[in-house]
mmCIF file of C-alpha atoms and ligand atoms in Angstrom:
data_model
loop_
_atom_site.group_PDB
_atom_site.id
_atom_site.type_symbol
_atom_site.label_atom_id
_atom_site.label_comp_id
_atom_site.label_asym_id
_atom_site.label_seq_id
_atom_site.Cartn_x
_atom_site.Cartn_y
_atom_site.Cartn_z
ATOM 1 C CA MET A 1 137.624 67.465 112.993
ATOM 2 C CA ASP A 2 140.917 65.859 113.786
ATOM 3 C CA PRO A 3 143.109 67.193 110.923
ATOM 4 C CA ALA A 4 145.201 64.043 111.130
ATOM 5 C CA SER A 5 142.310 61.918 109.914
ATOM 6 C CA PRO A 6 140.454 63.525 107.009
ATOM 7 C CA GLN A 7 138.627 60.998 104.843
ATOM 8 C CA VAL A 8 138.506 63.255 101.819
ATOM 9 C CA VAL A 9 141.433 65.483 100.898
ATOM 10 C CA VAL A 10 141.059 67.710 97.847
ATOM 11 C CA VAL A 11 144.023 69.371 96.182
ATOM 12 C CA GLY A 12 142.556 71.796 93.722
ATOM 13 C CA SER A 13 141.305 75.172 92.709
ATOM 14 C CA CYS A 14 139.454 77.645 94.824
ATOM 15 C CA MET A 15 137.940 80.567 92.926
ATOM 16 C CA THR A 16 135.715 83.521 93.732
ATOM 17 C CA ASP A 17 132.921 83.697 91.152
ATOM 18 C CA LEU A 18 131.831 87.176 90.083
ATOM 19 C CA VAL A 19 128.530 86.488 88.399
ATOM 20 C CA SER A 20 126.631 88.952 86.205
ATOM 21 C CA ILE A 21 123.200 88.166 84.788
ATOM 22 C CA THR A 22 122.708 89.955 81.461
ATOM 23 C CA PRO A 23 120.247 89.772 78.579
ATOM 24 C CA ARG A 24 123.120 88.902 76.209
ATOM 25 C CA LEU A 25 126.921 88.760 76.149
ATOM 26 C CA PRO A 26 128.655 92.105 75.553
ATOM 27 C CA ARG A 27 130.771 92.562 72.430
ATOM 28 C CA ALA A 28 134.476 93.347 72.956
ATOM 29 C CA GLY A 29 134.773 96.697 74.728
ATOM 30 C CA GLU A 30 131.015 97.156 75.075
ATOM 31 C CA THR A 31 129.287 98.105 78.346
ATOM 32 C CA ILE A 32 125.778 96.701 78.790
ATOM 33 C CA HIS A 33 123.167 96.756 81.549
ATOM 34 C CA GLY A 34 122.765 93.638 83.669
ATOM 35 C CA SER A 35 119.865 92.681 85.922
ATOM 36 C CA LYS A 36 121.774 91.083 88.801
ATOM 37 C CA PHE A 37 125.257 90.631 90.239
ATOM 38 C CA PHE A 38 126.461 88.309 92.975
ATOM 39 C CA ILE A 39 129.681 86.902 94.390
ATOM 40 C CA GLY A 40 129.883 83.170 94.978
ATOM 41 C CA PHE A 41 132.381 80.581 96.135
ATOM 42 C CA GLY A 42 133.536 78.345 93.294
ATOM 43 C CA GLY A 43 136.498 76.494 91.821
ATOM 44 C CA LYS A 44 136.244 72.805 90.936
ATOM 45 C CA GLY A 45 138.383 71.514 93.795
ATOM 46 C CA ALA A 46 136.630 73.563 96.453
ATOM 47 C CA ASN A 47 133.192 72.693 95.062
ATOM 48 C CA GLN A 48 133.951 68.979 95.314
ATOM 49 C CA CYS A 49 135.365 69.337 98.802
ATOM 50 C CA ILE A 50 132.354 71.278 100.068
ATOM 51 C CA GLN A 51 129.904 68.834 98.505
ATOM 52 C CA ALA A 52 131.689 65.917 100.209
ATOM 53 C CA SER A 53 131.720 67.769 103.511
ATOM 54 C CA ARG A 54 128.001 68.625 103.322
ATOM 55 C CA LEU A 55 127.271 64.940 102.832
ATOM 56 C CA GLY A 56 129.118 64.168 106.043
ATOM 57 C CA ALA A 57 132.686 63.372 104.960
ATOM 58 C CA CYS A 58 135.553 64.512 107.121
ATOM 59 C CA THR A 59 137.327 66.812 104.627
ATOM 60 C CA ALA A 60 140.474 68.849 104.186
ATOM 61 C CA MET A 61 141.310 71.269 101.382
ATOM 62 C CA VAL A 62 144.822 71.823 100.085
ATOM 63 C CA CYS A 63 145.127 75.098 98.176
ATOM 64 C CA LYS A 64 146.542 78.597 98.278
ATOM 65 C CA VAL A 65 144.539 81.820 98.181
ATOM 66 C CA GLY A 66 145.661 85.449 98.132
ATOM 67 C CA ASP A 67 146.205 87.533 101.244
ATOM 68 C CA ASP A 68 143.170 89.600 100.310
ATOM 69 C CA SER A 69 139.474 89.910 101.179
ATOM 70 C CA PHE A 70 138.433 87.187 98.698
ATOM 71 C CA GLY A 71 140.982 84.836 100.260
ATOM 72 C CA ASN A 72 139.880 85.663 103.832
ATOM 73 C CA ASN A 73 136.226 85.149 102.905
ATOM 74 C CA TYR A 74 136.998 81.820 101.271
ATOM 75 C CA ILE A 75 138.775 80.482 104.336
ATOM 76 C CA GLU A 76 135.780 81.564 106.422
ATOM 77 C CA ASN A 77 133.526 79.700 103.931
ATOM 78 C CA PHE A 78 135.558 76.509 104.326
ATOM 79 C CA ARG A 79 135.267 76.784 108.097
ATOM 80 C CA LYS A 80 131.488 77.300 107.924
ATOM 81 C CA ASN A 81 131.292 74.123 105.834
ATOM 82 C CA ASP A 82 133.406 72.126 108.323
ATOM 83 C CA VAL A 83 136.328 71.786 105.912
ATOM 84 C CA CYS A 84 139.713 71.584 107.615
ATOM 85 C CA THR A 85 141.769 74.637 106.555
ATOM 86 C CA ASP A 86 145.091 73.580 108.068
ATOM 87 C CA PHE A 87 146.487 73.218 104.555
ATOM 88 C CA VAL A 88 144.905 76.325 103.029
ATOM 89 C CA PHE A 89 147.704 78.833 102.682
ATOM 90 C CA GLN A 90 147.685 82.562 101.897
ATOM 91 C CA THR A 91 150.211 84.432 99.795
ATOM 92 C CA GLY A 92 150.884 88.105 99.166
ATOM 93 C CA ALA A 93 152.510 87.265 95.835
ATOM 94 C CA ALA A 94 149.260 86.713 93.948
ATOM 95 C CA ALA A 95 145.560 87.513 94.207
ATOM 96 C CA THR A 96 142.886 84.914 95.020
ATOM 97 C CA GLY A 97 141.634 83.350 91.810
ATOM 98 C CA ALA A 98 138.541 85.068 90.440
ATOM 99 C CA ALA A 99 136.231 83.984 87.639
ATOM 100 C CA SER A 100 134.076 86.533 85.829
ATOM 101 C CA ILE A 101 130.977 84.639 84.809
ATOM 102 C CA ILE A 102 128.320 86.135 82.577
ATOM 103 C CA VAL A 103 125.052 84.219 82.451
ATOM 104 C CA ASN A 104 122.998 85.489 79.541
ATOM 105 C CA ALA A 105 119.344 84.966 78.750
ATOM 106 C CA GLU A 106 120.362 83.463 75.377
ATOM 107 C CA VAL A 107 121.559 80.163 76.910
ATOM 108 C CA ARG A 108 118.464 78.308 76.464
ATOM 109 C CA THR A 109 117.529 74.834 77.625
ATOM 110 C CA ILE A 110 115.171 72.174 76.286
ATOM 111 C CA PHE A 111 113.836 69.464 78.581
ATOM 112 C CA ASN A 112 112.502 66.210 77.126
ATOM 113 C CA PRO A 113 110.746 64.163 79.833
ATOM 114 C CA ALA A 114 111.407 60.742 78.259
ATOM 115 C CA PRO A 115 110.669 58.173 79.426
ATOM 116 C CA ALA A 116 107.901 59.980 81.276
ATOM 117 C CA VAL A 117 107.093 59.382 84.936
ATOM 118 C CA ALA A 118 103.809 60.615 86.377
ATOM 119 C CA ASP A 119 105.459 61.964 89.538
ATOM 120 C CA LEU A 120 108.118 64.060 87.789
ATOM 121 C CA ASP A 121 109.936 66.349 90.225
ATOM 122 C CA PRO A 122 108.069 69.679 89.916
ATOM 123 C CA ALA A 123 111.377 71.554 89.517
ATOM 124 C CA PHE A 124 111.637 70.121 85.994
ATOM 125 C CA TYR A 125 108.614 72.134 84.924
ATOM 126 C CA THR A 126 110.107 75.439 85.956
ATOM 127 C CA HIS A 127 113.809 75.029 85.177
ATOM 128 C CA SER A 128 113.861 74.787 81.385
ATOM 129 C CA ASP A 129 112.956 77.241 78.650
ATOM 130 C CA VAL A 130 111.324 74.642 76.411
ATOM 131 C CA PHE A 131 109.484 71.572 77.699
ATOM 132 C CA CYS A 132 109.068 69.181 74.759
ATOM 133 C CA CYS A 133 107.141 65.914 74.951
ATOM 134 C CA ASN A 134 105.230 63.573 72.651
ATOM 135 C CA GLU A 135 101.583 62.515 72.953
ATOM 136 C CA SER A 136 102.103 59.641 75.382
ATOM 137 C CA GLU A 137 104.540 61.573 77.566
ATOM 138 C CA ALA A 138 102.059 64.478 77.746
ATOM 139 C CA GLU A 139 99.338 62.025 78.731
ATOM 140 C CA ILE A 140 101.380 60.309 81.480
ATOM 141 C CA LEU A 141 102.373 63.663 82.964
ATOM 142 C CA THR A 142 98.983 65.377 82.842
ATOM 143 C CA GLY A 143 96.404 62.592 82.756
ATOM 144 C CA VAL A 144 94.870 64.262 79.681
ATOM 145 C CA GLN A 145 94.353 61.759 76.851
ATOM 146 C CA VAL A 146 96.165 63.171 73.806
ATOM 147 C CA LYS A 147 94.662 62.087 70.498
ATOM 148 C CA SER A 148 94.321 65.395 68.635
ATOM 149 C CA PRO A 149 95.855 68.860 68.417
ATOM 150 C CA SER A 150 93.136 70.205 70.724
ATOM 151 C CA ASP A 151 93.911 67.508 73.348
ATOM 152 C CA ALA A 152 97.591 68.440 73.036
ATOM 153 C CA GLY A 153 96.628 72.064 73.675
ATOM 154 C CA ALA A 154 94.779 71.028 76.846
ATOM 155 C CA ALA A 155 97.763 68.982 78.075
ATOM 156 C CA GLY A 156 100.124 71.842 77.176
ATOM 157 C CA SER A 157 97.984 74.294 79.156
ATOM 158 C CA GLU A 158 98.169 71.996 82.198
ATOM 159 C CA LEU A 159 101.973 71.888 81.871
ATOM 160 C CA LEU A 160 102.031 75.699 81.656
ATOM 161 C CA ALA A 161 99.994 75.810 84.872
ATOM 162 C CA ARG A 162 102.723 73.689 86.504
ATOM 163 C CA GLY A 163 105.270 76.393 85.711
ATOM 164 C CA CYS A 164 106.593 75.654 82.213
ATOM 165 C CA GLN A 165 107.593 78.678 80.124
ATOM 166 C CA LEU A 166 106.895 77.084 76.765
ATOM 167 C CA VAL A 167 105.509 73.638 75.952
ATOM 168 C CA LEU A 168 105.757 71.700 72.696
ATOM 169 C CA VAL A 169 103.706 68.528 72.292
ATOM 170 C CA THR A 170 104.778 66.582 69.194
ATOM 171 C CA LEU A 171 102.036 64.758 67.298
ATOM 172 C CA GLY A 172 103.788 62.599 64.713
ATOM 173 C CA GLY A 173 102.431 63.374 61.223
ATOM 174 C CA GLU A 174 100.253 66.135 62.682
ATOM 175 C CA GLY A 175 103.350 68.209 63.554
ATOM 176 C CA CYS A 176 103.052 69.721 67.019
ATOM 177 C CA VAL A 177 101.236 72.097 69.327
ATOM 178 C CA ILE A 178 102.903 75.038 71.042
ATOM 179 C CA VAL A 179 101.721 76.934 74.122
ATOM 180 C CA SER A 180 103.696 79.479 76.091
ATOM 181 C CA LYS A 181 103.353 81.847 79.026
ATOM 182 C CA GLU A 182 103.666 84.698 76.529
ATOM 183 C CA ASP A 183 101.026 83.253 74.220
ATOM 184 C CA PRO A 184 98.903 80.759 76.186
ATOM 185 C CA LYS A 185 96.413 80.083 73.370
ATOM 186 C CA PRO A 186 97.462 76.686 71.949
ATOM 187 C CA LYS A 187 98.727 76.897 68.369
ATOM 188 C CA HIS A 188 98.856 73.881 66.077
ATOM 189 C CA ILE A 189 101.959 73.913 63.859
ATOM 190 C CA ALA A 190 100.949 71.422 61.183
ATOM 191 C CA THR A 191 103.498 69.737 58.975
ATOM 192 C CA HIS A 192 103.545 68.150 55.573
ATOM 193 C CA LYS A 193 102.486 64.618 56.498
ATOM 194 C CA VAL A 194 104.640 61.970 54.852
ATOM 195 C CA LYS A 195 104.279 58.230 54.587
ATOM 196 C CA ALA A 196 106.446 56.987 57.423
ATOM 197 C CA VAL A 197 108.870 54.120 56.800
ATOM 198 C CA ASP A 198 110.200 54.061 60.379
ATOM 199 C CA THR A 199 109.341 56.713 62.963
ATOM 200 C CA THR A 200 112.038 55.554 65.416
ATOM 201 C CA GLY A 201 114.023 58.540 66.612
ATOM 202 C CA ALA A 202 111.695 61.158 65.086
ATOM 203 C CA GLY A 203 111.284 62.916 68.403
ATOM 204 C CA ASP A 204 115.043 63.133 68.914
ATOM 205 C CA SER A 205 115.536 64.399 65.379
ATOM 206 C CA PHE A 206 112.951 67.103 66.111
ATOM 207 C CA ILE A 207 114.586 68.140 69.411
ATOM 208 C CA GLY A 208 118.094 68.064 67.929
ATOM 209 C CA ALA A 209 116.923 70.293 65.097
ATOM 210 C CA LEU A 210 115.223 72.668 67.532
ATOM 211 C CA ALA A 211 118.419 72.908 69.609
ATOM 212 C CA PHE A 212 120.325 73.719 66.416
ATOM 213 C CA PHE A 213 117.961 76.582 65.551
ATOM 214 C CA LEU A 214 117.922 77.927 69.133
ATOM 215 C CA ALA A 215 121.729 78.023 69.142
ATOM 216 C CA HIS A 216 122.432 79.193 65.601
ATOM 217 C CA TYR A 217 119.319 81.117 64.509
ATOM 218 C CA PRO A 218 118.125 82.741 67.765
ATOM 219 C CA GLN A 219 116.542 85.570 65.784
ATOM 220 C CA LEU A 220 113.888 83.224 64.357
ATOM 221 C CA SER A 221 110.491 83.041 66.070
ATOM 222 C CA MET A 222 109.772 79.821 67.975
ATOM 223 C CA GLU A 223 107.025 79.069 65.466
ATOM 224 C CA GLU A 224 109.476 79.285 62.570
ATOM 225 C CA MET A 225 112.028 77.108 64.409
ATOM 226 C CA VAL A 226 109.316 74.514 65.036
ATOM 227 C CA LYS A 227 108.208 74.529 61.369
ATOM 228 C CA ARG A 228 111.783 73.899 60.247
ATOM 229 C CA SER A 229 112.287 71.218 62.902
ATOM 230 C CA ASN A 230 109.055 69.530 61.769
ATOM 231 C CA HIS A 231 110.478 69.374 58.274
ATOM 232 C CA ILE A 232 113.782 67.868 59.396
ATOM 233 C CA ALA A 233 112.036 65.245 61.557
ATOM 234 C CA SER A 234 109.747 64.376 58.638
ATOM 235 C CA VAL A 235 112.843 63.460 56.614
ATOM 236 C CA SER A 236 113.959 61.123 59.412
ATOM 237 C CA VAL A 237 110.732 59.112 59.335
ATOM 238 C CA GLN A 238 111.217 58.328 55.671
ATOM 239 C CA ALA A 239 114.272 56.144 56.286
ATOM 240 C CA ALA A 240 114.989 53.205 58.555
ATOM 241 C CA GLY A 241 116.857 53.413 61.826
ATOM 242 C CA THR A 242 117.547 56.282 64.162
ATOM 243 C CA GLN A 243 120.769 58.208 63.447
ATOM 244 C CA THR A 244 121.051 56.509 60.044
ATOM 245 C CA SER A 245 117.837 58.327 59.048
ATOM 246 C CA TYR A 246 118.914 61.806 60.176
ATOM 247 C CA PRO A 247 119.552 64.150 57.255
ATOM 248 C CA HIS A 248 122.755 66.144 56.773
ATOM 249 C CA ARG A 249 122.685 69.865 56.096
ATOM 250 C CA LYS A 250 123.718 69.330 52.472
ATOM 251 C CA ASP A 251 120.695 67.072 51.875
ATOM 252 C CA LEU A 252 118.111 69.610 53.054
ATOM 253 C CA PRO A 253 116.559 72.576 51.218
ATOM 254 C CA GLN A 254 119.011 75.415 51.812
ATOM 255 C CA ASP A 255 116.297 77.944 52.702
ATOM 256 C CA ILE A 256 116.015 76.061 56.015
ATOM 257 C CA PHE A 257 119.360 77.681 56.887
ATOM 258 C CA SER A 258 118.503 81.272 55.931
HETATM 259 N N1 ATP B 1 104.411 60.798 59.358
HETATM 260 C C1 ATP B 1 105.054 61.951 59.614
HETATM 261 N N2 ATP B 1 105.043 62.930 58.695
HETATM 262 C C2 ATP B 1 105.661 64.090 58.917
HETATM 263 N N3 ATP B 1 106.346 64.379 60.042
HETATM 264 C C3 ATP B 1 106.393 63.447 60.995
HETATM 265 C C4 ATP B 1 105.761 62.186 60.850
HETATM 266 N N4 ATP B 1 105.979 61.463 61.965
HETATM 267 C C5 ATP B 1 106.740 62.246 62.784
HETATM 268 N N5 ATP B 1 106.989 63.453 62.204
HETATM 269 C C6 ATP B 1 107.783 64.562 62.765
HETATM 270 O O1 ATP B 1 108.512 64.086 63.876
HETATM 271 C C7 ATP B 1 108.134 64.799 65.063
HETATM 272 C C8 ATP B 1 108.192 63.867 66.245
HETATM 273 O O2 ATP B 1 107.327 62.780 66.014
HETATM 274 P P1 ATP B 1 106.564 62.034 67.187
HETATM 275 O O3 ATP B 1 105.609 62.967 67.829
HETATM 276 O O4 ATP B 1 106.058 60.766 66.642
HETATM 277 O O5 ATP B 1 107.776 61.808 68.184
HETATM 278 P P2 ATP B 1 108.094 60.584 69.146
HETATM 279 O O6 ATP B 1 106.819 59.877 69.476
HETATM 280 O O7 ATP B 1 108.918 61.136 70.258
HETATM 281 O O8 ATP B 1 108.954 59.683 68.193
HETATM 282 P P3 ATP B 1 109.927 58.498 68.618
HETATM 283 O O9 ATP B 1 109.575 58.120 70.021
HETATM 284 O O10 ATP B 1 109.578 57.445 67.603
HETATM 285 O O11 ATP B 1 111.270 59.076 68.455
HETATM 286 C C9 ATP B 1 106.750 65.360 64.759
HETATM 287 O O12 ATP B 1 106.484 66.514 65.556
HETATM 288 C C10 ATP B 1 106.898 65.687 63.297
HETATM 289 O O13 ATP B 1 107.606 66.894 63.132
HETATM 290 K K1 K B 2 113.685 56.826 61.255
#
């Protein structure tokens, strides 16, 4: 590249990521076993620059790294990615920026395939911990007509076969069905059926509640989280609107939070 004519110039950070994969985060001063460690190239500025370069932009990075092995490796990385390094300087006065990143198994993700498309990218099945859909979404994705808990189990099993870890199919007043790699026999988690005033937003209330329990009550079983989420979503269907119908903590039975 002619350094006089870069199309994209990024002035920003350039960090070496030291990534540990662990089952949980250590407490202060605690040493725990991890399952994997790797070193990666990161930093927001450098990430953006490399993405632009890989798409074909003529790029230059403006930053300073340490006169150390991390710094040398980073400059080599820029060169491999066709980023002009004429303005990447090295200093002996400081070390190259490093970020210690711990990725724990407790950061869990929920994927809601709404609105559903039949040709969903297969990566979506494998990349989330919980795959949560309603009857019609399950049907569009799998081709299995979902009219009962046993149909939902069949659709859930198909989604498991596509690589999902755990599938929840919500069934309105019938609660939902859960299937997982760990326990592939479909289980119907019934709920107390209420007379619905307006079901708009029930699915989102359910998923929001589930996210709350995953984040704040990780010790609960998935079945217990789902039962509690069923209850919260059942409150939402008894009032009009979407967010206007979502209950506050103070309005719910307090044993939901024990
Ligand atoms: N009549 C009802 N009685 C009790 N609970 C209900 C009722 N309707 C819905 N729910 C609760 O809400 C959850 C989600 O409902 P549903 O499966 O209808 O979602 P949805 O189709 O995504 O809703 P929407 O698209 O309207 O937001 C159910 O799993 C259940 O917990
Ligand atoms: K509602």
